[in-house]
mmCIF file of C-alpha atoms and ligand atoms in Angstrom:
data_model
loop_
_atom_site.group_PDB
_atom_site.id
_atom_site.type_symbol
_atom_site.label_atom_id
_atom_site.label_comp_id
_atom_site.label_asym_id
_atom_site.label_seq_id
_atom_site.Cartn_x
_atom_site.Cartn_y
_atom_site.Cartn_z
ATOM 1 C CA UNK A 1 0.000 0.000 0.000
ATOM 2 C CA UNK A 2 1.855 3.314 -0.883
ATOM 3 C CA UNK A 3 0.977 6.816 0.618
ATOM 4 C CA UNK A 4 -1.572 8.123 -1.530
ATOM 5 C CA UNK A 5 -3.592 4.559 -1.183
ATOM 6 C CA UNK A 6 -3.338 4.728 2.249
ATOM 7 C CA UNK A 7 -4.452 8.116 2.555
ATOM 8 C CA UNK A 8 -7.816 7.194 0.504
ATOM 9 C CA UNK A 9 -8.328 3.870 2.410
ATOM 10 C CA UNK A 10 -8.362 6.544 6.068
ATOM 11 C CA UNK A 11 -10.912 8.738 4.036
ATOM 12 C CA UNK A 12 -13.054 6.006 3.094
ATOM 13 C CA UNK A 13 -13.005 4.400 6.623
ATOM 14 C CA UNK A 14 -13.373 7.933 8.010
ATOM 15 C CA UNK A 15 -10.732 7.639 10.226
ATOM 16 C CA UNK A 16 -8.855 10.597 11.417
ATOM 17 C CA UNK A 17 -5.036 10.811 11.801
ATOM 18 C CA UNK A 18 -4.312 11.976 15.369
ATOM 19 C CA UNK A 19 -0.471 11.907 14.875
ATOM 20 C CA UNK A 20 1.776 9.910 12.417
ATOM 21 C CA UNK A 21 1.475 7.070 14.555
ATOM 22 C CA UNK A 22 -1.979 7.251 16.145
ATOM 23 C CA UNK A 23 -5.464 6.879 14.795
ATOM 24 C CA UNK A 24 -8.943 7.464 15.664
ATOM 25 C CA UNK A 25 -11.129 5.356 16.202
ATOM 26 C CA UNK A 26 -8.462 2.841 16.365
ATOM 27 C CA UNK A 27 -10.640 -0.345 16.535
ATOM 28 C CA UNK A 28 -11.803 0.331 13.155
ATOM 29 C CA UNK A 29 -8.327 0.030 11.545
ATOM 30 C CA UNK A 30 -6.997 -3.261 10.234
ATOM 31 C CA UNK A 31 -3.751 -4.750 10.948
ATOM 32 C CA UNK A 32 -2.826 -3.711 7.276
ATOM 33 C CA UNK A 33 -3.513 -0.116 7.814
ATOM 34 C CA UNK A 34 -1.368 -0.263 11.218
ATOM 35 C CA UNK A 35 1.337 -1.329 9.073
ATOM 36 C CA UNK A 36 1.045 1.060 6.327
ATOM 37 C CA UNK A 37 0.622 4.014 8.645
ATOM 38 C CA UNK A 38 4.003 2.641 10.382
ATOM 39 C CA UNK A 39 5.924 2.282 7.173
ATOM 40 C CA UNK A 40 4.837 6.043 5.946
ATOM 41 C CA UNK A 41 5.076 7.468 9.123
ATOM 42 C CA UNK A 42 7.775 10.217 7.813
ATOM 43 C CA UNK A 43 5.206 11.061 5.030
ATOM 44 C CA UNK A 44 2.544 11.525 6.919
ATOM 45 C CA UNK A 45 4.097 13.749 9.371
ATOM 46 C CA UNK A 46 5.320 15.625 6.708
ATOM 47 C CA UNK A 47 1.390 15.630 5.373
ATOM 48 C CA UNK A 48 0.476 16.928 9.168
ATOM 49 C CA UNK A 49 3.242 19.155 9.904
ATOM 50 C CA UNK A 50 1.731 21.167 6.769
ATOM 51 C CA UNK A 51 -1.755 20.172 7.864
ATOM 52 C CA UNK A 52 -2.370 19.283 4.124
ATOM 53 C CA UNK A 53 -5.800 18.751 3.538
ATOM 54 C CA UNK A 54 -5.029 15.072 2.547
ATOM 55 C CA UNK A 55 -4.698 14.238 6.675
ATOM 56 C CA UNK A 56 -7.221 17.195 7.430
ATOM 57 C CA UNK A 57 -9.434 15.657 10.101
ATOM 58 C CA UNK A 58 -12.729 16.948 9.157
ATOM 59 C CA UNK A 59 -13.154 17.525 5.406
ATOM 60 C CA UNK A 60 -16.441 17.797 5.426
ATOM 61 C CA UNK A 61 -16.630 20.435 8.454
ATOM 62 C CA UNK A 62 -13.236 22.157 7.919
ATOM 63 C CA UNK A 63 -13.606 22.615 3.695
ATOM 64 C CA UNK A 64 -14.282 26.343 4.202
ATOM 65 C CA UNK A 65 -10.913 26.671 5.911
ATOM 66 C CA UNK A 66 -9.049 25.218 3.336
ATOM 67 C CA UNK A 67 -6.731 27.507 1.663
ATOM 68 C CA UNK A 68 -4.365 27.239 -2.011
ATOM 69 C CA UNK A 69 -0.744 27.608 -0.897
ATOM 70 C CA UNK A 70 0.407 27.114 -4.295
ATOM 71 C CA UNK A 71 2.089 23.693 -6.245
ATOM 72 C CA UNK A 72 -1.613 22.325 -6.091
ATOM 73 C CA UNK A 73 -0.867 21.833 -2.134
ATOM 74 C CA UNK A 74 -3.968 22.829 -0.003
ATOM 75 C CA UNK A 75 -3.502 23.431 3.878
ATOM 76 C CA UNK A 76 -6.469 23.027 6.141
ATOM 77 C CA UNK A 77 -6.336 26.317 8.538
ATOM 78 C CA UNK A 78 -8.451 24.777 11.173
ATOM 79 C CA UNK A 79 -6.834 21.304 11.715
ATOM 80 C CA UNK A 80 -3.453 23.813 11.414
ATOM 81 C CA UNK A 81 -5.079 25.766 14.283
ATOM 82 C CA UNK A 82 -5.876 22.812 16.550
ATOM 83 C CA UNK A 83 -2.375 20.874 15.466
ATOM 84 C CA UNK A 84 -1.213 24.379 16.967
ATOM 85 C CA UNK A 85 -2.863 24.288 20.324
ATOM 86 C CA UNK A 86 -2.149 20.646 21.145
ATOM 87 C CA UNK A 87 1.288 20.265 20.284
HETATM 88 ZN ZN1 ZN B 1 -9.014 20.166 8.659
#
């Protein structure tokens, strides 16, 4: 499973990414996905420190905060604003 497979298999499960290593709800995720989300942990910390709207945690609530920031990358302001206060 690469990134970008991964990524849609979280959407489609609705899970959220909590950190690069955690996710929410966790009994919903499959042994595979543990092991995915372990093997592209770097990427998606990259994906979160940039709270890119592929990890945002909310797309359906937070799609009014998402803003262009150019090379067809799209940052989530509100997941950017909670990564923010919690870390
Ligand atoms: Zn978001």
């Amino acid at each position: 499973m690469n990134l970008d497979e991964l990524l849609l298999q979280l959407r489609q499960r609705r899970l959220i990414l909590i950190s690069e290593q955690e996710i929410w709800p966790s009994p919903c995720y499959t042994r595979e996905l543990a092991r995915a989300v372990r093997r592209h942990r770097q990427g998606l910390q990259v994906l979160m420190k940039w709270a890119s709207i592929e990890v945002c945690a909310s797309r359906d609530n937070h799609r009014q905060y998402w803003r262009y920031t150019g090379g067809q990358c799209y940052t989530c302001t509100m997941c950017q604003r909670l990564l923010s206060e919690v870390s």
